[in-house]
PDB file of C-alpha atoms in Angstrom:
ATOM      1  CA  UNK D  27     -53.808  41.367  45.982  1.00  0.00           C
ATOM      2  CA  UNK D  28     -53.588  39.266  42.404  1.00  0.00           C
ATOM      3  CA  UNK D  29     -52.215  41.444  39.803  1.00  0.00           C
ATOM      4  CA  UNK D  30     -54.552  42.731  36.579  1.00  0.00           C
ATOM      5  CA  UNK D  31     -52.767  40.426  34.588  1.00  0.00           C
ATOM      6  CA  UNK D  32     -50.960  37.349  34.345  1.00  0.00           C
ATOM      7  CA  UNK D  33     -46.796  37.897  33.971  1.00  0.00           C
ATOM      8  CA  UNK D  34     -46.353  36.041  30.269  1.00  0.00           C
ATOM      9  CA  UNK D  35     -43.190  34.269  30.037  1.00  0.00           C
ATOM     10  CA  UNK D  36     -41.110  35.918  27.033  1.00  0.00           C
ATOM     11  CA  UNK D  37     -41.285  33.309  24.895  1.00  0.00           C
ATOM     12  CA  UNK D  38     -45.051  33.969  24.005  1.00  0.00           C
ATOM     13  CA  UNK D  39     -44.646  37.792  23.043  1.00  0.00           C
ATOM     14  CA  UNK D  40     -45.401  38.309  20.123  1.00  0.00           C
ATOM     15  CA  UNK D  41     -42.044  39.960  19.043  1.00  0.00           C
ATOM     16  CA  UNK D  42     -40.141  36.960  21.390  1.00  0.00           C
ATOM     17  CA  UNK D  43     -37.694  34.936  19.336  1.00  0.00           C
ATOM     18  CA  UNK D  44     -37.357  37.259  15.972  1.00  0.00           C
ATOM     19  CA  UNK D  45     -33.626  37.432  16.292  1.00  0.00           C
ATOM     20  CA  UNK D  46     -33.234  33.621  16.232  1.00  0.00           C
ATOM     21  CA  UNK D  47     -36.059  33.067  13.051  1.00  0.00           C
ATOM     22  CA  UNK D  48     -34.220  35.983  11.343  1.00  0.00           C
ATOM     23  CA  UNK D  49     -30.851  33.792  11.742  1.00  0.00           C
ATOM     24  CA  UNK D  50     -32.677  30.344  11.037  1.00  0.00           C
ATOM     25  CA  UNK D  51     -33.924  32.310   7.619  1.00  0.00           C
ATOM     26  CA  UNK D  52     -30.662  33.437   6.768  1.00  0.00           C
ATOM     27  CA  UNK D  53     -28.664  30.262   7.283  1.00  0.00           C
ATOM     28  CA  UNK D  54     -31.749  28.350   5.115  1.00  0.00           C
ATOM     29  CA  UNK D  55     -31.322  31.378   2.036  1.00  0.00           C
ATOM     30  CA  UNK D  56     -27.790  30.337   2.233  1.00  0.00           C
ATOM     31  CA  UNK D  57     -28.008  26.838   1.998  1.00  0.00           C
ATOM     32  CA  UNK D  58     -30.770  27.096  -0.972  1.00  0.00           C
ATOM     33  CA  UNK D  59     -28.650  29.434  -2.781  1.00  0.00           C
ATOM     34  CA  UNK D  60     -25.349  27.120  -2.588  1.00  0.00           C
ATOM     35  CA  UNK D  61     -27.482  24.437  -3.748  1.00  0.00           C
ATOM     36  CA  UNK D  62     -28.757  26.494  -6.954  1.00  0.00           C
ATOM     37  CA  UNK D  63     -25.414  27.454  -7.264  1.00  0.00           C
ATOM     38  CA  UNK D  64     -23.975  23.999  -7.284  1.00  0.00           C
ATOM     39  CA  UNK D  65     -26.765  22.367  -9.091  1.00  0.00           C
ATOM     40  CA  UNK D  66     -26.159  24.945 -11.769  1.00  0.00           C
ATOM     41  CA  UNK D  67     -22.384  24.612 -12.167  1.00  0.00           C
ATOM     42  CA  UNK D  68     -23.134  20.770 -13.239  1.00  0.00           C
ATOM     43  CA  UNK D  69     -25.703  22.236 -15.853  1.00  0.00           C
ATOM     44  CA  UNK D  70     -22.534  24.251 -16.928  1.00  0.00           C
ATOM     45  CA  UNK D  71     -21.093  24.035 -20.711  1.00  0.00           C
ATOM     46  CA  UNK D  72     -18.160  25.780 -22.153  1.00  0.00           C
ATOM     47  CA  UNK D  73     -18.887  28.838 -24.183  1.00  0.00           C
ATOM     48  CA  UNK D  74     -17.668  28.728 -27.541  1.00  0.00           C
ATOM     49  CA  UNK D  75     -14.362  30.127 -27.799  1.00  0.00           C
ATOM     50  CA  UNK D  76     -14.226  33.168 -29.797  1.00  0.00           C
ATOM     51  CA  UNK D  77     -16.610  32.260 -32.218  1.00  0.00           C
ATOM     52  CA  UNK D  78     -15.596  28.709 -32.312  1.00  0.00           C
ATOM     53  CA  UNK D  79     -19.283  26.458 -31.734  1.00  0.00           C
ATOM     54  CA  UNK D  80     -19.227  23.381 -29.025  1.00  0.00           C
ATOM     55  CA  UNK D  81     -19.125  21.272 -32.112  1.00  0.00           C
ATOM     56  CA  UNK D  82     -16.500  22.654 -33.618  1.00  0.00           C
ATOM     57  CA  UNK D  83     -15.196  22.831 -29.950  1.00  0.00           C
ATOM     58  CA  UNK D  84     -15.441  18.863 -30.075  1.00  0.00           C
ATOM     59  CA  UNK D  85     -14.044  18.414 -33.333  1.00  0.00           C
ATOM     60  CA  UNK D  86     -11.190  20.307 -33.039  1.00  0.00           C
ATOM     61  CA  UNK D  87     -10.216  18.264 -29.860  1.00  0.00           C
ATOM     62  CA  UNK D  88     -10.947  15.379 -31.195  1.00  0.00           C
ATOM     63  CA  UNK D  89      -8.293  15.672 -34.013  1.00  0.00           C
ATOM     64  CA  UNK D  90      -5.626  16.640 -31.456  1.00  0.00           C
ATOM     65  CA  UNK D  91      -5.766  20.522 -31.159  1.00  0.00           C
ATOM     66  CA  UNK D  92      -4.998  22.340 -28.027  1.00  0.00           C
ATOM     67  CA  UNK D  93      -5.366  25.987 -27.701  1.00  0.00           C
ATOM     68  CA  UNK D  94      -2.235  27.571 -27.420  1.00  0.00           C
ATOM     69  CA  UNK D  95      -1.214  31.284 -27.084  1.00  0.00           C
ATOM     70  CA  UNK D  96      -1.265  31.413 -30.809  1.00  0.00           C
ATOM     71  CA  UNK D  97      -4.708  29.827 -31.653  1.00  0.00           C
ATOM     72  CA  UNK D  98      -5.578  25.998 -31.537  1.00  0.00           C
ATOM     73  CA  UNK D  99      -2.341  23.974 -32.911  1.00  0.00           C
ATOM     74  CA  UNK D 100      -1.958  20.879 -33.701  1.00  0.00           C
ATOM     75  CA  UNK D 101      -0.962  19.178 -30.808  1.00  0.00           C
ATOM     76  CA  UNK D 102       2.683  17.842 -30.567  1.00  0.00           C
ATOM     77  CA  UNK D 103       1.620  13.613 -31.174  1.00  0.00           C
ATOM     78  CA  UNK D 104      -0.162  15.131 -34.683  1.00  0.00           C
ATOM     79  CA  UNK D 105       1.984  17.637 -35.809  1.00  0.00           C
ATOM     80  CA  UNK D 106       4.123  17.356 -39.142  1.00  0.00           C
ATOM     81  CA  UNK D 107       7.355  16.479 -38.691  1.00  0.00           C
ATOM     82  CA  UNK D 108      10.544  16.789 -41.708  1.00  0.00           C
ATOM     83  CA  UNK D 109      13.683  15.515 -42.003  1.00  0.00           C
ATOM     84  CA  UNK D 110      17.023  17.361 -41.948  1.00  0.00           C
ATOM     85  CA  UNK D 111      17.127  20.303 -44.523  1.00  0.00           C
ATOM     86  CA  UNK D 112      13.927  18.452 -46.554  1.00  0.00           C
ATOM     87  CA  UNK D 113      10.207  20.162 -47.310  1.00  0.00           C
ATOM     88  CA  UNK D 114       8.821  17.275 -48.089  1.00  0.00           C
ATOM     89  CA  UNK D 115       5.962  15.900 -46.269  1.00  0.00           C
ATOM     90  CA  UNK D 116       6.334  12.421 -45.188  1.00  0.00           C
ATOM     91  CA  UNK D 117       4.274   9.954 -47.289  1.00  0.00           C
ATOM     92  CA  UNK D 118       3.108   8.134 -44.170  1.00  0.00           C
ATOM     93  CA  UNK D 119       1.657  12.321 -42.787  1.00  0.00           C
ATOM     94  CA  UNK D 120      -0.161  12.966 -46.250  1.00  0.00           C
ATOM     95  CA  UNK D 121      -3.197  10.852 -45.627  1.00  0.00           C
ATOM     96  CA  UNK D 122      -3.682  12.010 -41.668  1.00  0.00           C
ATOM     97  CA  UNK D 123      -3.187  15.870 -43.063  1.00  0.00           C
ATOM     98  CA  UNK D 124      -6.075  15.378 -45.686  1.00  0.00           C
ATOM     99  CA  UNK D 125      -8.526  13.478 -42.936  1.00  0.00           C
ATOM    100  CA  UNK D 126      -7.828  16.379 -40.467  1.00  0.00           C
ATOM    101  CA  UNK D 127      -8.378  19.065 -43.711  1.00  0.00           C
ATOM    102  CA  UNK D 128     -11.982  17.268 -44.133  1.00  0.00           C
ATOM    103  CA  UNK D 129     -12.668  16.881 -40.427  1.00  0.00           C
ATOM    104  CA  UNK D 130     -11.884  20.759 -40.447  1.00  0.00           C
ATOM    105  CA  UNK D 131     -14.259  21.923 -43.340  1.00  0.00           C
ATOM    106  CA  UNK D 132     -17.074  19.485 -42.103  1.00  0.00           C
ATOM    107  CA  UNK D 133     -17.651  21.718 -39.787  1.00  0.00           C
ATOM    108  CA  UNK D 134     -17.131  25.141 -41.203  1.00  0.00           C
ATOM    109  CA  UNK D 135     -13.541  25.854 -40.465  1.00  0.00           C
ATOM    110  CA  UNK D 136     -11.894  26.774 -43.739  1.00  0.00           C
ATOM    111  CA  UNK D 137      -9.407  29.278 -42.667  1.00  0.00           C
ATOM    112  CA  UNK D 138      -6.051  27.913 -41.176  1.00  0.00           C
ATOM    113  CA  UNK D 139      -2.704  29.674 -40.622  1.00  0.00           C
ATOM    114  CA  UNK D 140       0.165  26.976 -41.207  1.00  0.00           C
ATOM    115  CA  UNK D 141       4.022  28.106 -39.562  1.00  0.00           C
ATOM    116  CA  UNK D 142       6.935  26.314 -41.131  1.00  0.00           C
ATOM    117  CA  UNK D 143       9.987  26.375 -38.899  1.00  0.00           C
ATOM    118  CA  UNK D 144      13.582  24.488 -38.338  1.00  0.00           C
ATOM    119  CA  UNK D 145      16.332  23.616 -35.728  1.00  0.00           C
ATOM    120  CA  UNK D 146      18.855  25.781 -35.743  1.00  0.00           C
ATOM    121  CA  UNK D 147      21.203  24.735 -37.883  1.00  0.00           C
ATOM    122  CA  UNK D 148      22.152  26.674 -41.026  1.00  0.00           C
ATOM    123  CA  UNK D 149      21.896  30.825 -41.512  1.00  0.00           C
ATOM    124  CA  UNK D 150      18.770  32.400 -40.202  1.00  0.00           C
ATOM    125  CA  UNK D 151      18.137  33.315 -44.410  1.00  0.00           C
ATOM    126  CA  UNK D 152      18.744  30.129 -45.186  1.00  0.00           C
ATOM    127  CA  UNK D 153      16.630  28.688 -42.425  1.00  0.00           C
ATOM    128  CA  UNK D 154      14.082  31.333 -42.867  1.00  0.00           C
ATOM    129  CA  UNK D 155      13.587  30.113 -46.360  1.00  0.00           C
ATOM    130  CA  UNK D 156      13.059  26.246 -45.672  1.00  0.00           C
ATOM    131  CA  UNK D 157      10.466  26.993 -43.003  1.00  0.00           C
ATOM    132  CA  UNK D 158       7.835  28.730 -45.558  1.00  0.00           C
ATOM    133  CA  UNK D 159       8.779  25.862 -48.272  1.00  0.00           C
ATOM    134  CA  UNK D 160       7.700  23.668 -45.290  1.00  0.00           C
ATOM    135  CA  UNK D 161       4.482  25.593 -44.118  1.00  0.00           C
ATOM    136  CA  UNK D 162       3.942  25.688 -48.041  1.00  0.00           C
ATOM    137  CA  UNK D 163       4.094  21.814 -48.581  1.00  0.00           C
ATOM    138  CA  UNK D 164       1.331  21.848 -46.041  1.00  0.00           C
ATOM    139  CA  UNK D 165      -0.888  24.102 -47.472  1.00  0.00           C
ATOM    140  CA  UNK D 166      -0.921  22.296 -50.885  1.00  0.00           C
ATOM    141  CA  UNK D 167      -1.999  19.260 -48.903  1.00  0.00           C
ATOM    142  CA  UNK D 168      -4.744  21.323 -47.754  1.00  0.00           C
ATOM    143  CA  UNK D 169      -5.561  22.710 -50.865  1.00  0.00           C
ATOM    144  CA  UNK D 170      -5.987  19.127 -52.155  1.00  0.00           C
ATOM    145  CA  UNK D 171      -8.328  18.130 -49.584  1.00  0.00           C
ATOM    146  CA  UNK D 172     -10.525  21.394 -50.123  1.00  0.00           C
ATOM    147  CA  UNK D 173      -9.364  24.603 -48.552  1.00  0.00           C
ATOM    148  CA  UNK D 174      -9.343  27.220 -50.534  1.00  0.00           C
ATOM    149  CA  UNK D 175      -5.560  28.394 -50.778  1.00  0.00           C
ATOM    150  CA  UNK D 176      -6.368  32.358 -50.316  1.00  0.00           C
ATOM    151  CA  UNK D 177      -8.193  31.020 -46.549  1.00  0.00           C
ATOM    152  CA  UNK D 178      -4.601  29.607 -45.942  1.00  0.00           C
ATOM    153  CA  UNK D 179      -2.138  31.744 -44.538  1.00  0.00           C
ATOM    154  CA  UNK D 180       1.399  30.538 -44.164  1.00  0.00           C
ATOM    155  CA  UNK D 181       4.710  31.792 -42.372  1.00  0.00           C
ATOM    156  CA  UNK D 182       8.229  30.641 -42.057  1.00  0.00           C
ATOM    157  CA  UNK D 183       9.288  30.898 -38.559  1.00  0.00           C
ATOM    158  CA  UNK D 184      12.793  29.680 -39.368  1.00  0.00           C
ATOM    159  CA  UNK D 185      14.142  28.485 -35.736  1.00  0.00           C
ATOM    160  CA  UNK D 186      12.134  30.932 -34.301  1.00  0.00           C
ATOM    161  CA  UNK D 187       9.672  29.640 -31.352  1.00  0.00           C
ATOM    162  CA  UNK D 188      11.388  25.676 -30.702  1.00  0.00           C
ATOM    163  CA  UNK D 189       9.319  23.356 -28.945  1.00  0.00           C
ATOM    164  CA  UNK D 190      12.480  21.036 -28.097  1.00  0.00           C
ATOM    165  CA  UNK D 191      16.310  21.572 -27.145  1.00  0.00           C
ATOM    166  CA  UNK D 192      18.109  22.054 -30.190  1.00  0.00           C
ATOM    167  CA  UNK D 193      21.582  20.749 -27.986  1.00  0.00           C
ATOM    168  CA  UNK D 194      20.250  17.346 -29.098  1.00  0.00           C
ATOM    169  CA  UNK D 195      19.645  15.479 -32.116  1.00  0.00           C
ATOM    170  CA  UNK D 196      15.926  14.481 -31.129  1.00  0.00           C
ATOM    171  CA  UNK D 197      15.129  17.770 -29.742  1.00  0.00           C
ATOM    172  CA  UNK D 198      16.422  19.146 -33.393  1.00  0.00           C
ATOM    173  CA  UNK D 199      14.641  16.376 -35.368  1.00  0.00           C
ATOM    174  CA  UNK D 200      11.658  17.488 -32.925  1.00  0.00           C
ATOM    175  CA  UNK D 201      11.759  21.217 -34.328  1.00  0.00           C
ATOM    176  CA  UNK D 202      11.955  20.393 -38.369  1.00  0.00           C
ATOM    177  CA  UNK D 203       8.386  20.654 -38.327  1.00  0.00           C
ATOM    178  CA  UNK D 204       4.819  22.273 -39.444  1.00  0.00           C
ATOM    179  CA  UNK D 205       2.103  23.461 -37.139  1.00  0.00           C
ATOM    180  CA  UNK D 206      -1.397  24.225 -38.287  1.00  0.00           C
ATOM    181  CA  UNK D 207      -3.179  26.412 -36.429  1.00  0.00           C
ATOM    182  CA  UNK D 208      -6.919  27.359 -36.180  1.00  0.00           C
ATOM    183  CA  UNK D 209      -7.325  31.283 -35.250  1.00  0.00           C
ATOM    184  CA  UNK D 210     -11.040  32.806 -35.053  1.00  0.00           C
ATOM    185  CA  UNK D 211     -11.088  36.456 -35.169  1.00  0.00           C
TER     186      UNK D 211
END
């Protein structure tokens, strides 16, 4: 006797095969969503950094910032550099302070902190004392190339915070110095 029906192989039920198309739709979700992802990620840009805007961003990385744990300083090649137990700015540093003071208010940043500081030779007073003169000689420069001296603060840091061995004469010579220093509340 022939049976009522024909045995259908299980690959043409209608339920046959849903495991595999549930796995072949999850592996294709996963490779479309790495692709946003990745596609996106190129499209990225840097947020501006506490208020800072990309062109400011630009600007201030142009001129040789780098963002420190105290704001964006000068970087080291830029900074202002004095000789021993002198708070005078360098004639040669005078016209590269007023280009950066003009770069800076071009684009809207006219407050600035400026910190004086020293090797460590001489009394921590004494030393104390020349760093603010220092950070001061700055800010006049600053002044003259149109800040507005109540945006600038200033602070002696004495020998406070060195950025070079002060066992040797360059890494000394390498401390007399000024560093400006954008900050964005």
């Amino acid at each position: 006797m022939t049976p009522a029906y024909r045995p259908t192989e299980e690959s043409q039920l209608p339920h046959a095969g849903l495991p595999d198309i549930r796995r072949q739709a999850a592996r294709a979700l996963v490779v479309v969503v790495v692709a946003m992802a990745a596609a996106l990620s190129g499209c990225r840009t840097t947020p501006p950094a506490r208020g800072l805007t990309q062109v400011q961003l630009a600007v201030l990385q142009r001129e040789g910032f780098t963002l420190t744990d105290v704001g964006w300083e000068l970087g080291p090649s830029e900074k202002v550099l004095f000789g021993f137990d002198e708070d005078v700015i360098p004639r040669e540093r005078i016209a590269g302070i007023l280009h950066l003071a003009r770069a800076l208010t071009g684009i809207g940043i006219d407050h600035v902190r400026v910190d004086g500081h020293t090797d460590d030779i001489g009394t921590a007073d004494y030393n104390q004392q020349l760093s603010l003169r220092r950070a001061e000689a700055v800010a006049r420069v600053l002044v003259t190339a149109g800040f507005e001296r109540r945006n600038i603060e200033v602070r002696g840091m004495g020998k406070r915070r060195p950025v070079a061995d002060n066992r040797t004469a360059g890494g000394r010579a390498e401390n007399r110095r000024a560093s400006i220093v954008v900050t964005v509340e």
